[in-house]
PDB file of C-alpha atoms and ligand atoms in Angstrom:
ATOM      1  CA  MET A  20       0.133   0.019  -0.001  1.00 83.00           C
ATOM      2  CA  ALA A  21       1.082   3.301  -1.042  1.00 94.00           C
ATOM      3  CA  LEU A  22       2.305   5.832   2.047  1.00 97.00           C
ATOM      4  CA  LEU A  23       0.290   8.602   0.793  1.00 98.00           C
ATOM      5  CA  GLU A  24      -2.545   8.331  -1.976  1.00 98.00           C
ATOM      6  CA  THR A  25      -5.023  10.923  -3.401  1.00 98.00           C
ATOM      7  CA  ARG A  26      -8.189   9.761  -5.509  1.00 98.00           C
ATOM      8  CA  ASP A  27      -9.634  11.965  -7.881  1.00 98.00           C
ATOM      9  CA  LEU A  28      -8.266  15.360  -5.533  1.00 98.00           C
ATOM     10  CA  THR A  29     -10.323  18.418  -6.621  1.00 98.00           C
ATOM     11  CA  LYS A  30      -9.656  21.904  -5.388  1.00 98.00           C
ATOM     12  CA  GLU A  31     -11.907  24.677  -7.065  1.00 98.00           C
ATOM     13  CA  PHE A  32     -11.314  28.775  -6.179  1.00 97.00           C
ATOM     14  CA  GLY A  33     -14.521  30.040  -7.391  1.00 95.00           C
ATOM     15  CA  GLY A  34     -14.935  29.545 -10.903  1.00 92.00           C
ATOM     16  CA  LEU A  35     -11.582  28.012 -11.116  1.00 97.00           C
ATOM     17  CA  ARG A  36     -10.254  24.988 -10.727  1.00 98.00           C
ATOM     18  CA  ALA A  37      -6.767  25.178 -10.121  1.00 98.00           C
ATOM     19  CA  LEU A  38      -7.100  20.885  -9.111  1.00 98.00           C
ATOM     20  CA  ASP A  39      -8.545  19.081 -11.666  1.00 98.00           C
ATOM     21  CA  GLY A  40      -8.751  15.144 -10.237  1.00 98.00           C
ATOM     22  CA  VAL A  41      -5.422  14.469  -9.344  1.00 98.00           C
ATOM     23  CA  THR A  42      -4.654  10.923  -8.225  1.00 98.00           C
ATOM     24  CA  ILE A  43      -0.910   9.922  -6.999  1.00 98.00           C
ATOM     25  CA  GLY A  44       0.521   7.933  -4.540  1.00 98.00           C
ATOM     26  CA  VAL A  45       3.577   8.199  -2.636  1.00 98.00           C
ATOM     27  CA  GLU A  46       5.748   4.862  -2.095  1.00 97.00           C
ATOM     28  CA  ARG A  47       7.502   5.056   1.525  1.00 96.00           C
ATOM     29  CA  GLY A  48      11.649   5.738   1.145  1.00 95.00           C
ATOM     30  CA  GLU A  49      10.586   7.482  -2.031  1.00 96.00           C
ATOM     31  CA  LEU A  50      10.875  11.171  -3.563  1.00 97.00           C
ATOM     32  CA  VAL A  51       8.721  12.558  -5.259  1.00 98.00           C
ATOM     33  CA  SER A  52       8.755  15.981  -7.241  1.00 97.00           C
ATOM     34  CA  LEU A  53       5.964  17.640  -8.613  1.00 97.00           C
ATOM     35  CA  ILE A  54       6.440  19.173 -11.798  1.00 96.00           C
ATOM     36  CA  GLY A  55       4.273  21.986 -13.416  1.00 95.00           C
ATOM     37  CA  PRO A  56       4.695  25.711 -15.507  1.00 94.00           C
ATOM     38  CA  ASN A  57       3.374  28.493 -12.630  1.00 93.00           C
ATOM     39  CA  GLY A  58       0.001  27.987 -11.317  1.00 95.00           C
ATOM     40  CA  SER A  59      -0.309  24.774 -12.518  1.00 96.00           C
ATOM     41  CA  GLY A  60      -1.625  23.525  -9.143  1.00 97.00           C
ATOM     42  CA  LYS A  61       1.401  22.659  -7.082  1.00 96.00           C
ATOM     43  CA  SER A  62       1.065  24.649  -4.141  1.00 94.00           C
ATOM     44  CA  THR A  63      -2.739  23.993  -3.915  1.00 96.00           C
ATOM     45  CA  LEU A  64      -2.231  20.691  -3.900  1.00 97.00           C
ATOM     46  CA  ILE A  65       0.787  20.612  -0.805  1.00 96.00           C
ATOM     47  CA  ASN A  66      -1.732  23.010   0.667  1.00 95.00           C
ATOM     48  CA  VAL A  67      -4.989  20.455   0.420  1.00 97.00           C
ATOM     49  CA  ILE A  68      -3.117  17.815   1.914  1.00 97.00           C
ATOM     50  CA  THR A  69      -1.560  18.938   5.171  1.00 95.00           C
ATOM     51  CA  GLY A  70      -4.931  20.159   5.257  1.00 95.00           C
ATOM     52  CA  LEU A  71      -4.236  23.956   5.135  1.00 93.00           C
ATOM     53  CA  LEU A  72      -7.190  23.858   2.276  1.00 96.00           C
ATOM     54  CA  GLU A  73     -10.213  21.813   1.977  1.00 97.00           C
ATOM     55  CA  PRO A  74     -10.678  19.898  -0.797  1.00 98.00           C
ATOM     56  CA  THR A  75     -13.943  20.367  -3.525  1.00 98.00           C
ATOM     57  CA  ALA A  76     -13.916  17.235  -4.149  1.00 98.00           C
ATOM     58  CA  GLY A  77     -11.905  13.240  -3.684  1.00 98.00           C
ATOM     59  CA  GLU A  78      -9.988  11.584  -1.217  1.00 98.00           C
ATOM     60  CA  ILE A  79      -6.496  11.598   0.419  1.00 98.00           C
ATOM     61  CA  ARG A  80      -5.541   8.500   2.361  1.00 98.00           C
ATOM     62  CA  TYR A  81      -2.321   8.510   3.999  1.00 98.00           C
ATOM     63  CA  ASP A  82      -0.990   4.941   5.698  1.00 96.00           C
ATOM     64  CA  GLY A  83      -4.215   4.129   5.422  1.00 94.00           C
ATOM     65  CA  THR A  84      -6.063   6.670   7.377  1.00 96.00           C
ATOM     66  CA  ASP A  85      -8.452   9.034   5.814  1.00 97.00           C
ATOM     67  CA  VAL A  86      -6.484  12.537   6.529  1.00 97.00           C
ATOM     68  CA  VAL A  87      -9.807  14.493   3.953  1.00 97.00           C
ATOM     69  CA  ASP A  88     -11.562  16.126   7.506  1.00 94.00           C
ATOM     70  CA  LEU A  89      -8.365  16.185   9.568  1.00 96.00           C
ATOM     71  CA  SER A  90      -6.890  19.829  10.971  1.00 93.00           C
ATOM     72  CA  PRO A  91      -3.414  20.699   9.784  1.00 90.00           C
ATOM     73  CA  TYR A  92      -2.197  20.214  13.451  1.00 87.00           C
ATOM     74  CA  GLU A  93      -3.893  15.906  13.724  1.00 91.00           C
ATOM     75  CA  ILE A  94      -2.224  15.579   9.914  1.00 94.00           C
ATOM     76  CA  THR A  95       1.257  16.722  11.236  1.00 90.00           C
ATOM     77  CA  GLN A  96       0.597  14.454  14.589  1.00 89.00           C
ATOM     78  CA  LEU A  97       0.243  11.440  11.375  1.00 93.00           C
ATOM     79  CA  GLY A  98       3.612  12.586  10.491  1.00 94.00           C
ATOM     80  CA  ILE A  99       3.296  14.931   7.649  1.00 95.00           C
ATOM     81  CA  GLY A 100       5.423  17.924   8.170  1.00 92.00           C
ATOM     82  CA  ARG A 101       6.776  20.597   5.843  1.00 89.00           C
ATOM     83  CA  SER A 102       9.191  22.691   5.497  1.00 84.00           C
ATOM     84  CA  PHE A 103       7.616  26.058   5.909  1.00 65.00           C
ATOM     85  CA  GLN A 104       8.145  29.501   4.825  1.00 58.00           C
ATOM     86  CA  THR A 105      10.550  32.144   5.789  1.00 56.00           C
ATOM     87  CA  ALA A 106       7.273  33.856   7.196  1.00 63.00           C
ATOM     88  CA  SER A 107       7.069  30.874  10.232  1.00 77.00           C
ATOM     89  CA  ILE A 108      10.242  31.679  11.154  1.00 90.00           C
ATOM     90  CA  PHE A 109      11.094  33.623  15.233  1.00 93.00           C
ATOM     91  CA  PRO A 110      13.283  36.765  13.830  1.00 93.00           C
ATOM     92  CA  GLU A 111      14.078  37.702  16.925  1.00 95.00           C
ATOM     93  CA  LEU A 112      14.558  33.605  18.816  1.00 96.00           C
ATOM     94  CA  THR A 113      17.756  31.750  18.206  1.00 97.00           C
ATOM     95  CA  VAL A 114      18.220  29.221  15.412  1.00 97.00           C
ATOM     96  CA  ARG A 115      18.108  26.796  18.190  1.00 96.00           C
ATOM     97  CA  GLU A 116      15.163  28.389  19.885  1.00 95.00           C
ATOM     98  CA  ASN A 117      13.174  28.673  16.913  1.00 94.00           C
ATOM     99  CA  VAL A 118      13.743  24.289  16.276  1.00 93.00           C
ATOM    100  CA  GLU A 119      12.549  24.261  20.045  1.00 92.00           C
ATOM    101  CA  VAL A 120       9.678  25.935  19.879  1.00 89.00           C
ATOM    102  CA  ALA A 121       8.503  24.075  17.005  1.00 87.00           C
ATOM    103  CA  SER A 122       9.405  20.356  18.546  1.00 86.00           C
ATOM    104  CA  PHE A 123       7.316  21.448  21.504  1.00 81.00           C
ATOM    105  CA  ALA A 124       4.878  22.643  19.771  1.00 75.00           C
ATOM    106  CA  THR A 125       4.841  19.246  18.725  1.00 73.00           C
ATOM    107  CA  GLU A 126       4.936  17.611  21.673  1.00 68.00           C
ATOM    108  CA  HIS A 127       1.720  19.207  22.864  1.00 61.00           C
ATOM    109  CA  ASP A 128      -1.465  21.142  21.203  1.00 53.00           C
ATOM    110  CA  SER A 129      -0.002  24.326  23.397  1.00 49.00           C
ATOM    111  CA  PHE A 130       2.404  25.168  25.432  1.00 50.00           C
ATOM    112  CA  SER A 131       2.002  23.540  28.801  1.00 52.00           C
ATOM    113  CA  VAL A 132       3.145  24.837  32.255  1.00 52.00           C
ATOM    114  CA  ASN A 133       3.113  21.113  33.426  1.00 57.00           C
ATOM    115  CA  PHE A 134       4.945  19.928  29.971  1.00 55.00           C
ATOM    116  CA  LEU A 135       8.035  22.218  30.220  1.00 56.00           C
ATOM    117  CA  ARG A 136       8.238  21.477  34.154  1.00 59.00           C
ATOM    118  CA  ARG A 137       8.734  17.688  33.159  1.00 63.00           C
ATOM    119  CA  ARG A 138      12.840  17.117  32.592  1.00 66.00           C
ATOM    120  CA  ASP A 139      12.488  14.394  30.288  1.00 69.00           C
ATOM    121  CA  SER A 140      10.038  16.058  28.227  1.00 74.00           C
ATOM    122  CA  TYR A 141      12.559  18.806  27.912  1.00 79.00           C
ATOM    123  CA  ASP A 142      15.567  16.368  27.079  1.00 83.00           C
ATOM    124  CA  ALA A 143      13.386  14.616  24.269  1.00 83.00           C
ATOM    125  CA  VAL A 144      13.270  17.864  22.809  1.00 87.00           C
ATOM    126  CA  ARG A 145      17.018  19.419  23.119  1.00 90.00           C
ATOM    127  CA  ASP A 146      18.429  16.122  21.760  1.00 90.00           C
ATOM    128  CA  ARG A 147      16.178  16.174  18.788  1.00 90.00           C
ATOM    129  CA  THR A 148      17.167  19.751  18.206  1.00 94.00           C
ATOM    130  CA  ASP A 149      20.804  18.785  18.525  1.00 94.00           C
ATOM    131  CA  GLU A 150      20.366  16.206  16.252  1.00 93.00           C
ATOM    132  CA  ILE A 151      18.522  18.296  13.273  1.00 95.00           C
ATOM    133  CA  LEU A 152      20.723  21.351  13.479  1.00 95.00           C
ATOM    134  CA  GLU A 153      24.262  18.958  13.165  1.00 94.00           C
ATOM    135  CA  THR A 154      21.402  17.421  10.062  1.00 92.00           C
ATOM    136  CA  ILE A 155      21.019  20.817   8.870  1.00 92.00           C
ATOM    137  CA  GLU A 156      24.700  22.412   9.784  1.00 92.00           C
ATOM    138  CA  LEU A 157      23.550  25.002  11.428  1.00 94.00           C
ATOM    139  CA  GLU A 158      25.031  24.184  14.894  1.00 94.00           C
ATOM    140  CA  ASP A 159      27.456  26.748  14.551  1.00 96.00           C
ATOM    141  CA  VAL A 160      25.132  29.211  14.373  1.00 96.00           C
ATOM    142  CA  ALA A 161      22.946  28.239  17.397  1.00 96.00           C
ATOM    143  CA  GLY A 162      23.059  31.217  18.996  1.00 97.00           C
ATOM    144  CA  ASN A 163      22.381  33.366  16.359  1.00 97.00           C
ATOM    145  CA  ASP A 164      19.567  35.231  16.148  1.00 97.00           C
ATOM    146  CA  ALA A 165      17.683  33.554  13.229  1.00 96.00           C
ATOM    147  CA  GLU A 166      17.201  37.414  11.794  1.00 95.00           C
ATOM    148  CA  SER A 167      20.960  37.761  11.279  1.00 96.00           C
ATOM    149  CA  LEU A 168      21.931  34.279   8.869  1.00 95.00           C
ATOM    150  CA  PRO A 169      22.059  34.667   5.681  1.00 93.00           C
ATOM    151  CA  TYR A 170      19.755  33.309   3.059  1.00 91.00           C
ATOM    152  CA  GLY A 171      20.257  29.880   1.880  1.00 90.00           C
ATOM    153  CA  ASP A 172      20.924  29.475   6.303  1.00 92.00           C
ATOM    154  CA  LYS A 173      17.794  30.576   6.420  1.00 91.00           C
ATOM    155  CA  ARG A 174      15.597  28.704   4.014  1.00 90.00           C
ATOM    156  CA  ARG A 175      17.392  25.621   5.822  1.00 91.00           C
ATOM    157  CA  LEU A 176      16.377  26.589   9.361  1.00 93.00           C
ATOM    158  CA  GLU A 177      13.204  26.415   8.083  1.00 91.00           C
ATOM    159  CA  VAL A 178      13.540  22.340   6.927  1.00 91.00           C
ATOM    160  CA  ALA A 179      15.036  22.655  10.398  1.00 91.00           C
ATOM    161  CA  ILE A 180      11.376  23.755  11.940  1.00 91.00           C
ATOM    162  CA  GLY A 181      10.110  21.338   9.545  1.00 89.00           C
ATOM    163  CA  LEU A 182      12.033  18.523  11.189  1.00 91.00           C
ATOM    164  CA  ALA A 183      11.073  19.114  14.330  1.00 90.00           C
ATOM    165  CA  THR A 184       7.887  17.931  13.932  1.00 86.00           C
ATOM    166  CA  ASP A 185       9.204  14.789  13.168  1.00 86.00           C
ATOM    167  CA  PRO A 186       7.426  13.718   9.969  1.00 93.00           C
ATOM    168  CA  ASP A 187       7.918  10.708   8.207  1.00 95.00           C
ATOM    169  CA  LEU A 188       6.535  12.142   4.653  1.00 97.00           C
ATOM    170  CA  MET A 189       8.362  15.984   3.987  1.00 96.00           C
ATOM    171  CA  PHE A 190       6.801  18.281   1.314  1.00 96.00           C
ATOM    172  CA  MET A 191       9.707  20.796   0.362  1.00 94.00           C
ATOM    173  CA  ASP A 192       8.073  23.769  -1.938  1.00 90.00           C
ATOM    174  CA  GLU A 193      10.666  25.153  -4.015  1.00 91.00           C
ATOM    175  CA  PRO A 194      13.588  24.769  -1.505  1.00 90.00           C
ATOM    176  CA  THR A 195      16.367  26.340  -3.532  1.00 91.00           C
ATOM    177  CA  ALA A 196      14.075  28.886  -5.400  1.00 89.00           C
ATOM    178  CA  GLY A 197      16.625  32.007  -5.016  1.00 89.00           C
ATOM    179  CA  MET A 198      19.867  30.364  -3.821  1.00 91.00           C
ATOM    180  CA  SER A 199      23.114  30.823  -5.306  1.00 92.00           C
ATOM    181  CA  PRO A 200      24.538  27.102  -6.657  1.00 94.00           C
ATOM    182  CA  GLY A 201      26.396  26.556  -3.628  1.00 93.00           C
ATOM    183  CA  GLU A 202      23.290  26.878  -1.114  1.00 92.00           C
ATOM    184  CA  THR A 203      21.634  24.593  -3.861  1.00 94.00           C
ATOM    185  CA  ARG A 204      24.626  21.672  -3.803  1.00 93.00           C
ATOM    186  CA  MET A 205      23.902  21.902   0.159  1.00 92.00           C
ATOM    187  CA  THR A 206      19.891  21.793  -0.055  1.00 92.00           C
ATOM    188  CA  VAL A 207      20.678  18.835  -2.772  1.00 94.00           C
ATOM    189  CA  SER A 208      22.579  16.707  -0.196  1.00 93.00           C
ATOM    190  CA  LEU A 209      20.836  17.659   2.907  1.00 93.00           C
ATOM    191  CA  ILE A 210      17.773  16.177   0.719  1.00 94.00           C
ATOM    192  CA  ASP A 211      20.099  12.664   0.256  1.00 93.00           C
ATOM    193  CA  ASP A 212      20.487  12.908   4.252  1.00 92.00           C
ATOM    194  CA  LEU A 213      16.736  13.267   4.904  1.00 93.00           C
ATOM    195  CA  ILE A 214      16.299   9.993   1.891  1.00 93.00           C
ATOM    196  CA  GLU A 215      19.073   8.040   3.033  1.00 92.00           C
ATOM    197  CA  GLU A 216      20.098   8.883   6.647  1.00 89.00           C
ATOM    198  CA  TRP A 217      16.947  10.271   8.944  1.00 90.00           C
ATOM    199  CA  GLY A 218      14.969   7.176   6.539  1.00 93.00           C
ATOM    200  CA  MET A 219      12.096  10.109   5.199  1.00 96.00           C
ATOM    201  CA  THR A 220       9.778   9.948   2.370  1.00 97.00           C
ATOM    202  CA  ILE A 221      10.071  13.515   0.718  1.00 97.00           C
ATOM    203  CA  PHE A 222       7.495  14.959  -1.420  1.00 97.00           C
ATOM    204  CA  LEU A 223       9.351  17.935  -3.917  1.00 96.00           C
ATOM    205  CA  VAL A 224       8.403  20.552  -6.087  1.00 95.00           C
ATOM    206  CA  GLU A 225      10.948  22.569  -7.243  1.00 92.00           C
ATOM    207  CA  HIS A 226      11.742  24.902 -10.233  1.00 89.00           C
ATOM    208  CA  ASP A 227      15.372  23.494 -10.913  1.00 91.00           C
ATOM    209  CA  MET A 228      15.659  20.672 -13.700  1.00 91.00           C
ATOM    210  CA  ASP A 229      19.086  20.097 -13.159  1.00 91.00           C
ATOM    211  CA  VAL A 230      18.151  19.584  -8.997  1.00 94.00           C
ATOM    212  CA  VAL A 231      14.787  17.162  -9.869  1.00 95.00           C
ATOM    213  CA  PHE A 232      16.560  15.606 -12.145  1.00 94.00           C
ATOM    214  CA  ASP A 233      19.148  14.845 -10.090  1.00 93.00           C
ATOM    215  CA  VAL A 234      17.233  13.547  -6.900  1.00 95.00           C
ATOM    216  CA  SER A 235      14.030  12.104  -7.783  1.00 97.00           C
ATOM    217  CA  ASP A 236      12.869   8.460  -7.695  1.00 97.00           C
ATOM    218  CA  ARG A 237       9.772   9.450  -9.845  1.00 97.00           C
ATOM    219  CA  ILE A 238       8.550  12.758 -11.215  1.00 97.00           C
ATOM    220  CA  PHE A 239       4.767  14.072 -11.343  1.00 97.00           C
ATOM    221  CA  THR A 240       3.416  16.728 -13.762  1.00 97.00           C
ATOM    222  CA  LEU A 241       1.568  18.823 -13.495  1.00 97.00           C
ATOM    223  CA  HIS A 242      -0.646  21.175 -15.837  1.00 96.00           C
ATOM    224  CA  GLU A 243      -3.867  23.590 -15.101  1.00 96.00           C
ATOM    225  CA  GLY A 244      -4.565  21.358 -12.175  1.00 98.00           C
ATOM    226  CA  ARG A 245      -4.068  17.652 -14.072  1.00 98.00           C
ATOM    227  CA  VAL A 246      -0.941  15.223 -14.139  1.00 98.00           C
ATOM    228  CA  ILE A 247      -0.340  15.087 -18.008  1.00 96.00           C
ATOM    229  CA  ALA A 248       3.263  12.549 -17.030  1.00 96.00           C
ATOM    230  CA  ARG A 249       4.280  10.597 -14.294  1.00 97.00           C
ATOM    231  CA  GLY A 250       7.086   8.262 -14.274  1.00 96.00           C
ATOM    232  CA  ALA A 251      11.013   8.069 -13.874  1.00 96.00           C
ATOM    233  CA  PRO A 252      13.533  11.253 -14.348  1.00 95.00           C
ATOM    234  CA  GLU A 253      14.230   9.477 -17.936  1.00 94.00           C
ATOM    235  CA  GLU A 254      10.744   8.974 -19.018  1.00 94.00           C
ATOM    236  CA  ILE A 255       9.989  12.731 -18.060  1.00 95.00           C
ATOM    237  CA  ARG A 256      12.799  14.562 -19.739  1.00 90.00           C
ATOM    238  CA  ASP A 257      11.490  13.130 -22.927  1.00 88.00           C
ATOM    239  CA  ASP A 258       7.820  13.608 -22.658  1.00 92.00           C
ATOM    240  CA  PRO A 259       6.228  15.185 -25.385  1.00 92.00           C
ATOM    241  CA  ALA A 260       3.272  16.797 -23.381  1.00 91.00           C
ATOM    242  CA  VAL A 261       5.803  18.113 -20.830  1.00 90.00           C
ATOM    243  CA  ARG A 262       7.615  19.947 -23.246  1.00 89.00           C
ATOM    244  CA  GLU A 263       4.337  20.967 -24.500  1.00 89.00           C
ATOM    245  CA  ALA A 264       2.894  22.349 -21.078  1.00 87.00           C
ATOM    246  CA  TYR A 265       6.466  24.060 -20.815  1.00 83.00           C
ATOM    247  CA  LEU A 266       6.864  25.557 -23.830  1.00 72.00           C
ATOM    248  CA  GLY A 267       3.128  26.129 -24.796  1.00 70.00           C
ATOM    249  CA  GLY A 268       3.795  23.489 -27.666  1.00 51.00           C
ATOM    250  CA  GLU A 269       6.801  25.838 -29.385  1.00 51.00           C
ATOM    251  CA  GLU A 270       8.917  24.115 -31.411  1.00 46.00           C
ATOM    252  CA  VAL A 271      12.592  23.000 -29.440  1.00 41.00           C
TER     253      VAL A 271
HETATM  254  N1  ATP B  29      -6.332  31.020  -1.629  1.00 91.87           N
HETATM  255  C1  ATP B  29      -6.237  30.595  -3.462  1.00 91.87           C
HETATM  256  N2  ATP B  29      -7.099  31.636  -3.791  1.00 91.87           N
HETATM  257  C2  ATP B  29      -7.730  31.500  -5.034  1.00 91.87           C
HETATM  258  N3  ATP B  29      -7.307  31.072  -5.909  1.00 91.87           N
HETATM  259  C3  ATP B  29      -5.731  30.524  -6.058  1.00 91.87           C
HETATM  260  C4  ATP B  29      -5.396  30.619  -4.235  1.00 91.87           C
HETATM  261  N4  ATP B  29      -4.498  29.825  -3.981  1.00 91.87           N
HETATM  262  C5  ATP B  29      -3.917  29.495  -5.597  1.00 91.87           C
HETATM  263  N5  ATP B  29      -5.149  30.358  -6.482  1.00 91.87           N
HETATM  264  C6  ATP B  29      -4.802  29.798  -7.959  1.00 91.87           C
HETATM  265  O1  ATP B  29      -5.193  28.616  -8.136  1.00 91.87           O
HETATM  266  C7  ATP B  29      -3.725  28.192  -9.283  1.00 91.87           C
HETATM  267  C8  ATP B  29      -2.494  27.284  -9.062  1.00 91.87           C
HETATM  268  O2  ATP B  29      -2.384  28.572  -8.044  1.00 91.87           O
HETATM  269  P1  ATP B  29      -0.838  27.632  -7.034  1.00 91.87           P
HETATM  270  O3  ATP B  29       0.126  28.316  -6.473  1.00 91.87           O
HETATM  271  O4  ATP B  29      -0.983  25.980  -6.492  1.00 91.87           O
HETATM  272  O5  ATP B  29      -0.094  27.004  -8.477  1.00 91.87           O
HETATM  273  P2  ATP B  29       2.129  26.841  -8.170  1.00 91.87           P
HETATM  274  O6  ATP B  29       1.943  25.690  -9.586  1.00 91.87           O
HETATM  275  O7  ATP B  29       2.383  26.597  -7.565  1.00 91.87           O
HETATM  276  O8  ATP B  29       2.602  27.943  -8.947  1.00 91.87           O
HETATM  277  P3  ATP B  29       3.944  28.315  -9.092  1.00 91.87           P
HETATM  278  O9  ATP B  29       4.826  27.447  -8.856  1.00 91.87           O
HETATM  279  O10 ATP B  29       4.000  29.840  -9.520  1.00 91.87           O
HETATM  280  O11 ATP B  29       4.421  28.467  -7.604  1.00 91.87           O
HETATM  281  C9  ATP B  29      -3.445  29.547 -10.033  1.00 91.87           C
HETATM  282  O12 ATP B  29      -4.117  30.008 -11.219  1.00 91.87           O
HETATM  283  C10 ATP B  29      -3.857  30.236  -8.427  1.00 91.87           C
HETATM  284  O13 ATP B  29      -4.337  31.908  -8.969  1.00 91.87           O
HETATM  285 MG1   MG B  30       3.568  27.611  -6.078  1.00 91.87          MG
END
């Protein structure tokens, strides 16, 4: 059984059908990428699966559980995480504190004084934070204010905050956007570590095709809310429908 499955997933915004019958499956331990032109529905698909948006129709099952009516918090508790946008970073907290806050919030729905008093709970959060900061290569700047970080480090802190919720499946929406080639390489190696060392399943939305073709086990292509192609990187690379979607039918 696939870890994550959607069936005929549809999302309408007023008259606009942003997702139109999306049926996909993601196996445990896989890295799948979702590509498609701007506005094709990629972020909407992530937002619907993670519970930020309610689907208009269709099914979503995670590890056999129907998650359509669950809140984002409940979905996180099941093991679905996401790399958050920069807006979710607390700029005046340190790098370490940002990860700890996310980690505490995962242990408990809201901050509970009783929880914070429990030494073993705090130890668990601290150990998890250490492990995450090491993986993400931010341990040297753990005590710095988050706002002082360079752009690439801020983006990795978003991934760290996502990891603090202890996910089995992680969504990453354009993790290399705006990065220098060096920062992109670091992010790719981080993604490799998450798969190989953390045993994670990753669902990546990414515009950098070199990254997509390098890291993906399988690729889904969305166009106007529909999956127009799916397969291994070498199958997608030469798929005429994919070329047409990106190039608007121009000869290449
Ligand atoms: N909250 C919303 N309300 C209304 N329309 C929306 C909303 N979110 C997305 N849309 C519309 O749905 C369509 C799909 O948008 P979405 O953001 O999912 O695309 P995308 O594939 O992530 O694009 P990009 O590559 O630019 O990030 C677009 O036409 C967009 O304008
Ligand atoms: Mg998007």
